[in-house]
Amino acid sequence: MTRIYNFGAGPAMLPTQVMEKAQTEFLDYNNMGAGVIEISHRSKEFDQIINSTDALLTELAGIPSNYKILYVHGGAQMQFSAVPLNIINRNPSQKATFIETGSWTVKARKEAARYGNAITAATSADTNFDRIPEFDADSLDDDNSYAYITSNNTLFGTRWNSFPDTGDIPLVADMTSEFLSRELDINQFGIIFAGLQKNLGPAGLAVVIIREDLLGHALPITPSLLDYQVYADNHSLSNTNNTFAIYMMSLVLQWLKDEGGVANMEARNNAKARIIYDVIDDSDFYLGAAQPAHRSMMNVTFNLANNDLLDDFLKGALENGLYALKGHRVVGGARASIYNAMPTAGCQALADYMAEFERSNS
Ligand code: PMP
């Protein structure tokens, strides 16, 4: 079979080697005569899988020893509830400040507002989120329980290039659409979370990296399966977790390590994005949606100057094996999501197609 280049925002393509390994092991994991989805989350075999997932993640992301890794149900959006439930009570003010860079931050703020005082300190809504807004971290009041950002904005195709220094106020980052795509200093964050379905594995589960001192502040109403302390105390196995997703994540992490780790992946990702941004920047036919200084390396958003050509552009792309390039409905146009597993050849194929489409339609 020929695998398509899948530019969908997520669930997104996984490395072919990972899919093949999972396929080989599906019926018979490690000569057990059973597959991973058929064995207990408390078996010694699964214990090895989750331990190796922890170890690989610690190594690849450089997670310091005062942080816990949790595998939390419900994907990324469930963390929009879990974060305030767990830490908005750190201060009696029950206040959290959001720097809004797109719909995902707005949604997260609305969830937090159910449990406390959720404030917007800066937003780029006035320019349809085409940039990261100016924000002075010194303006944050000390009584904030946390400050919140979305590090990469999947819909609008922007990202924080560097992160605000919020001092003693824990910075919480939704890194769903870019985790492990670039090097980071985990110490800058109180909590990082990411749904698995872009750079890590299947949908439905989130990985949460939390500084230990932020555990133990959950509001009394917190359901136990959203209480990060319960996850930390039980190695994320207080109930039957999504063992298959954790297994798939271990395969993806091993692949990332084999590819030379995050630093190599970051260089590759920058070069991949450049291939497509160059086509956009060299033409009046395509218009980049994000301000160049704020561009994402994971989600490349653009419009056609003549929007009437968009349907033909997308149809032709599909005929060339370039799948799911339609932009999100709130932004329109096209979006190429080029997560870690998108090969450079996929970006080149898209760039070639874009140049050819421009030539035949100008
Ligand atoms: N945050 C970001 C940045 C996302 O891109 C997404 C999904 N596209 C979500 C949150 C929501 O993820 P989930 O569907 O796992 O809740």
PDB file of C-alpha atoms in Angstrom, residues 83-249:
ATOM      1  CA  VAL A  83      -5.910  22.110  35.921  1.00  0.00           C
ATOM      2  CA  PRO A  84      -8.216  24.544  37.765  1.00  0.00           C
ATOM      3  CA  LEU A  85      -9.683  21.744  39.882  1.00  0.00           C
ATOM      4  CA  ASN A  86      -6.164  20.832  40.991  1.00  0.00           C
ATOM      5  CA  ILE A  87      -4.443  24.160  41.454  1.00  0.00           C
ATOM      6  CA  ILE A  88      -6.806  27.148  41.399  1.00  0.00           C
ATOM      7  CA  ASN A  89      -7.120  26.683  45.150  1.00  0.00           C
ATOM      8  CA  ARG A  90      -3.376  27.239  45.713  1.00  0.00           C
ATOM      9  CA  ASN A  91      -4.219  30.792  46.736  1.00  0.00           C
ATOM     10  CA  PRO A  92      -7.326  31.988  48.597  1.00  0.00           C
ATOM     11  CA  SER A  93      -7.972  34.376  45.696  1.00  0.00           C
ATOM     12  CA  GLN A  94      -8.672  31.338  43.473  1.00  0.00           C
ATOM     13  CA  LYS A  95      -7.405  33.425  40.592  1.00  0.00           C
ATOM     14  CA  ALA A  96      -5.812  32.347  37.315  1.00  0.00           C
ATOM     15  CA  THR A  97      -4.604  34.573  34.477  1.00  0.00           C
ATOM     16  CA  PHE A  98      -4.842  33.578  30.813  1.00  0.00           C
ATOM     17  CA  ILE A  99      -2.927  34.977  27.866  1.00  0.00           C
ATOM     18  CA  GLU A 100      -5.237  34.235  24.980  1.00  0.00           C
ATOM     19  CA  THR A 101      -3.791  33.198  21.655  1.00  0.00           C
ATOM     20  CA  GLY A 102      -6.706  31.309  20.197  1.00  0.00           C
ATOM     21  CA  SER A 103      -9.834  29.266  20.736  1.00  0.00           C
ATOM     22  CA  TRP A 104      -8.108  26.621  22.861  1.00  0.00           C
ATOM     23  CA  THR A 105      -7.037  29.206  25.446  1.00  0.00           C
ATOM     24  CA  VAL A 106     -10.515  30.750  25.411  1.00  0.00           C
ATOM     25  CA  LYS A 107     -12.078  27.330  26.035  1.00  0.00           C
ATOM     26  CA  ALA A 108      -9.626  26.613  28.832  1.00  0.00           C
ATOM     27  CA  ARG A 109     -10.408  29.952  30.462  1.00  0.00           C
ATOM     28  CA  LYS A 110     -14.139  29.297  30.303  1.00  0.00           C
ATOM     29  CA  GLU A 111     -13.675  25.945  32.034  1.00  0.00           C
ATOM     30  CA  ALA A 112     -11.494  27.515  34.733  1.00  0.00           C
ATOM     31  CA  ALA A 113     -14.161  30.163  35.330  1.00  0.00           C
ATOM     32  CA  ARG A 114     -16.416  27.397  36.691  1.00  0.00           C
ATOM     33  CA  TYR A 115     -14.067  26.963  39.641  1.00  0.00           C
ATOM     34  CA  GLY A 116     -12.531  30.374  40.273  1.00  0.00           C
ATOM     35  CA  ASN A 117     -11.686  33.775  38.975  1.00  0.00           C
ATOM     36  CA  ALA A 118     -10.317  33.329  35.440  1.00  0.00           C
ATOM     37  CA  ILE A 119      -8.886  36.538  34.019  1.00  0.00           C
ATOM     38  CA  THR A 120      -7.638  37.457  30.554  1.00  0.00           C
ATOM     39  CA  ALA A 121      -4.461  39.560  30.744  1.00  0.00           C
ATOM     40  CA  ALA A 122      -3.801  39.823  27.007  1.00  0.00           C
ATOM     41  CA  THR A 123      -5.404  38.582  23.815  1.00  0.00           C
ATOM     42  CA  SER A 124      -4.824  38.779  20.087  1.00  0.00           C
ATOM     43  CA  ALA A 125      -8.521  38.231  19.298  1.00  0.00           C
ATOM     44  CA  ASP A 126      -8.685  41.695  17.696  1.00  0.00           C
ATOM     45  CA  THR A 127      -6.442  40.477  14.833  1.00  0.00           C
ATOM     46  CA  ASN A 128      -8.057  37.040  14.592  1.00  0.00           C
ATOM     47  CA  PHE A 129      -5.214  35.493  16.625  1.00  0.00           C
ATOM     48  CA  ASP A 130      -2.596  36.016  13.929  1.00  0.00           C
ATOM     49  CA  ARG A 131       0.114  36.613  16.570  1.00  0.00           C
ATOM     50  CA  ILE A 132       1.069  36.184  20.217  1.00  0.00           C
ATOM     51  CA  PRO A 133      -0.077  39.313  22.078  1.00  0.00           C
ATOM     52  CA  GLU A 134       2.303  41.568  24.010  1.00  0.00           C
ATOM     53  CA  PHE A 135       2.364  40.478  27.616  1.00  0.00           C
ATOM     54  CA  ASP A 136       4.382  41.720  30.567  1.00  0.00           C
ATOM     55  CA  ALA A 137       4.729  38.914  33.115  1.00  0.00           C
ATOM     56  CA  ASP A 138       5.672  41.489  35.785  1.00  0.00           C
ATOM     57  CA  SER A 139       2.094  42.735  35.614  1.00  0.00           C
ATOM     58  CA  LEU A 140       0.798  39.489  37.164  1.00  0.00           C
ATOM     59  CA  ASP A 141      -0.487  39.904  40.707  1.00  0.00           C
ATOM     60  CA  ASP A 142       1.265  37.675  43.244  1.00  0.00           C
ATOM     61  CA  ASP A 143      -2.019  36.156  44.351  1.00  0.00           C
ATOM     62  CA  ASN A 144      -2.486  34.292  41.062  1.00  0.00           C
ATOM     63  CA  SER A 145      -2.712  30.539  41.538  1.00  0.00           C
ATOM     64  CA  TYR A 146      -1.273  30.134  38.044  1.00  0.00           C
ATOM     65  CA  ALA A 147      -0.817  31.733  34.646  1.00  0.00           C
ATOM     66  CA  TYR A 148      -1.926  29.864  31.537  1.00  0.00           C
ATOM     67  CA  ILE A 149      -0.841  29.726  27.890  1.00  0.00           C
ATOM     68  CA  THR A 150      -1.326  27.520  24.826  1.00  0.00           C
ATOM     69  CA  SER A 151       2.234  27.179  23.571  1.00  0.00           C
ATOM     70  CA  ASN A 152       1.323  26.339  19.959  1.00  0.00           C
ATOM     71  CA  ASN A 153      -1.971  27.375  18.464  1.00  0.00           C
ATOM     72  CA  THR A 154      -3.157  24.565  16.276  1.00  0.00           C
ATOM     73  CA  LEU A 155      -5.958  26.502  14.563  1.00  0.00           C
ATOM     74  CA  PHE A 156      -4.237  29.782  13.832  1.00  0.00           C
ATOM     75  CA  GLY A 157      -0.729  28.505  13.317  1.00  0.00           C
ATOM     76  CA  THR A 158       1.123  30.648  15.827  1.00  0.00           C
ATOM     77  CA  ARG A 159       3.433  29.759  18.690  1.00  0.00           C
ATOM     78  CA  TRP A 160       5.212  31.303  21.632  1.00  0.00           C
ATOM     79  CA  ASN A 161       8.856  31.462  20.560  1.00  0.00           C
ATOM     80  CA  SER A 162       9.963  32.110  24.123  1.00  0.00           C
ATOM     81  CA  PHE A 163       7.899  31.786  27.240  1.00  0.00           C
ATOM     82  CA  PRO A 164       6.926  34.461  29.767  1.00  0.00           C
ATOM     83  CA  ASP A 165       8.905  34.365  33.008  1.00  0.00           C
ATOM     84  CA  THR A 166       6.133  34.256  35.588  1.00  0.00           C
ATOM     85  CA  GLY A 167       8.502  33.948  38.558  1.00  0.00           C
ATOM     86  CA  ASP A 168       6.840  32.264  41.540  1.00  0.00           C
ATOM     87  CA  ILE A 169       3.521  31.982  39.763  1.00  0.00           C
ATOM     88  CA  PRO A 170       3.363  28.556  38.103  1.00  0.00           C
ATOM     89  CA  LEU A 171       3.084  28.724  34.335  1.00  0.00           C
ATOM     90  CA  VAL A 172       0.693  26.132  32.871  1.00  0.00           C
ATOM     91  CA  ALA A 173       1.108  25.313  29.182  1.00  0.00           C
ATOM     92  CA  ASP A 174      -1.132  23.348  26.845  1.00  0.00           C
ATOM     93  CA  MET A 175       1.491  21.870  24.499  1.00  0.00           C
ATOM     94  CA  THR A 176      -0.868  19.462  22.748  1.00  0.00           C
ATOM     95  CA  SER A 177       0.143  20.433  19.237  1.00  0.00           C
ATOM     96  CA  GLU A 178       3.882  20.718  19.695  1.00  0.00           C
ATOM     97  CA  PHE A 179       5.133  18.683  22.646  1.00  0.00           C
ATOM     98  CA  LEU A 180       8.551  17.130  21.887  1.00  0.00           C
ATOM     99  CA  SER A 181       8.881  19.080  18.646  1.00  0.00           C
ATOM    100  CA  ARG A 182      11.394  21.537  20.103  1.00  0.00           C
ATOM    101  CA  GLU A 183      13.721  21.710  23.056  1.00  0.00           C
ATOM    102  CA  LEU A 184      12.348  23.183  26.270  1.00  0.00           C
ATOM    103  CA  ASP A 185      13.435  23.938  29.784  1.00  0.00           C
ATOM    104  CA  ILE A 186      10.772  22.123  31.793  1.00  0.00           C
ATOM    105  CA  ASN A 187      11.743  24.206  34.853  1.00  0.00           C
ATOM    106  CA  GLN A 188       9.993  27.192  33.283  1.00  0.00           C
ATOM    107  CA  PHE A 189       6.649  25.463  33.801  1.00  0.00           C
ATOM    108  CA  GLY A 190       4.497  24.349  36.705  1.00  0.00           C
ATOM    109  CA  ILE A 191       2.377  22.080  34.519  1.00  0.00           C
ATOM    110  CA  ILE A 192       2.718  21.004  30.896  1.00  0.00           C
ATOM    111  CA  PHE A 193       0.024  18.891  29.332  1.00  0.00           C
ATOM    112  CA  ALA A 194      -0.513  17.440  25.870  1.00  0.00           C
ATOM    113  CA  GLY A 195      -3.170  15.280  24.265  1.00  0.00           C
ATOM    114  CA  LEU A 196      -1.400  12.358  22.621  1.00  0.00           C
ATOM    115  CA  GLN A 197      -2.984  12.562  19.181  1.00  0.00           C
ATOM    116  CA  LYS A 198      -0.466  14.799  17.421  1.00  0.00           C
ATOM    117  CA  ASN A 199       3.110  14.017  18.403  1.00  0.00           C
ATOM    118  CA  LEU A 200       2.679  11.119  20.827  1.00  0.00           C
ATOM    119  CA  GLY A 201       0.105   8.490  19.857  1.00  0.00           C
ATOM    120  CA  PRO A 202      -3.654   7.853  19.826  1.00  0.00           C
ATOM    121  CA  ALA A 203      -6.344  10.308  20.962  1.00  0.00           C
ATOM    122  CA  GLY A 204      -8.186  10.209  24.279  1.00  0.00           C
ATOM    123  CA  LEU A 205      -5.318  10.398  26.735  1.00  0.00           C
ATOM    124  CA  ALA A 206      -3.157  13.291  27.888  1.00  0.00           C
ATOM    125  CA  VAL A 207       0.309  13.292  29.332  1.00  0.00           C
ATOM    126  CA  VAL A 208       0.678  15.731  32.222  1.00  0.00           C
ATOM    127  CA  ILE A 209       4.020  16.832  33.623  1.00  0.00           C
ATOM    128  CA  ILE A 210       3.535  18.513  36.969  1.00  0.00           C
ATOM    129  CA  ARG A 211       5.928  20.017  39.497  1.00  0.00           C
ATOM    130  CA  GLU A 212       5.503  18.055  42.711  1.00  0.00           C
ATOM    131  CA  ASP A 213       4.700  21.021  44.949  1.00  0.00           C
ATOM    132  CA  LEU A 214       1.561  21.666  42.860  1.00  0.00           C
ATOM    133  CA  LEU A 215       0.058  18.344  43.895  1.00  0.00           C
ATOM    134  CA  GLY A 216      -2.283  18.169  46.869  1.00  0.00           C
ATOM    135  CA  HIS A 217      -4.252  21.395  46.355  1.00  0.00           C
ATOM    136  CA  ALA A 218      -7.302  19.931  44.623  1.00  0.00           C
ATOM    137  CA  LEU A 219     -10.695  21.433  45.354  1.00  0.00           C
ATOM    138  CA  PRO A 220     -12.814  19.062  47.466  1.00  0.00           C
ATOM    139  CA  ILE A 221     -15.268  18.630  44.583  1.00  0.00           C
ATOM    140  CA  THR A 222     -12.540  17.226  42.308  1.00  0.00           C
ATOM    141  CA  PRO A 223     -13.530  13.803  40.930  1.00  0.00           C
ATOM    142  CA  SER A 224     -10.799  11.362  41.946  1.00  0.00           C
ATOM    143  CA  LEU A 225     -10.106  10.512  38.317  1.00  0.00           C
ATOM    144  CA  LEU A 226      -9.259  14.165  37.700  1.00  0.00           C
ATOM    145  CA  ASP A 227      -7.173  14.551  40.847  1.00  0.00           C
ATOM    146  CA  TYR A 228      -3.523  14.665  39.796  1.00  0.00           C
ATOM    147  CA  GLN A 229      -2.480  13.507  43.277  1.00  0.00           C
ATOM    148  CA  VAL A 230      -4.463  10.293  42.764  1.00  0.00           C
ATOM    149  CA  TYR A 231      -2.639   9.738  39.471  1.00  0.00           C
ATOM    150  CA  ALA A 232       0.730  10.479  41.076  1.00  0.00           C
ATOM    151  CA  ASP A 233       0.067   8.117  43.987  1.00  0.00           C
ATOM    152  CA  ASN A 234      -1.004   5.243  41.724  1.00  0.00           C
ATOM    153  CA  HIS A 235       1.370   5.567  38.786  1.00  0.00           C
ATOM    154  CA  SER A 236      -1.703   6.622  36.739  1.00  0.00           C
ATOM    155  CA  LEU A 237      -3.304   3.229  37.389  1.00  0.00           C
ATOM    156  CA  SER A 238      -5.917   3.933  40.015  1.00  0.00           C
ATOM    157  CA  ASN A 239      -8.358   2.534  37.478  1.00  0.00           C
ATOM    158  CA  THR A 240      -7.862   0.721  34.178  1.00  0.00           C
ATOM    159  CA  ASN A 241      -5.993   3.235  32.093  1.00  0.00           C
ATOM    160  CA  ASN A 242      -5.749   3.339  28.295  1.00  0.00           C
ATOM    161  CA  THR A 243      -2.972   0.789  28.144  1.00  0.00           C
ATOM    162  CA  PHE A 244      -2.865   0.724  24.354  1.00  0.00           C
ATOM    163  CA  ALA A 245      -2.312   4.492  24.143  1.00  0.00           C
ATOM    164  CA  ILE A 246       0.539   4.283  26.660  1.00  0.00           C
ATOM    165  CA  TYR A 247       2.058   1.388  24.685  1.00  0.00           C
ATOM    166  CA  MET A 248       1.779   3.343  21.423  1.00  0.00           C
ATOM    167  CA  MET A 249       3.378   6.325  23.105  1.00  0.00           C
TER     168      MET A 249
END
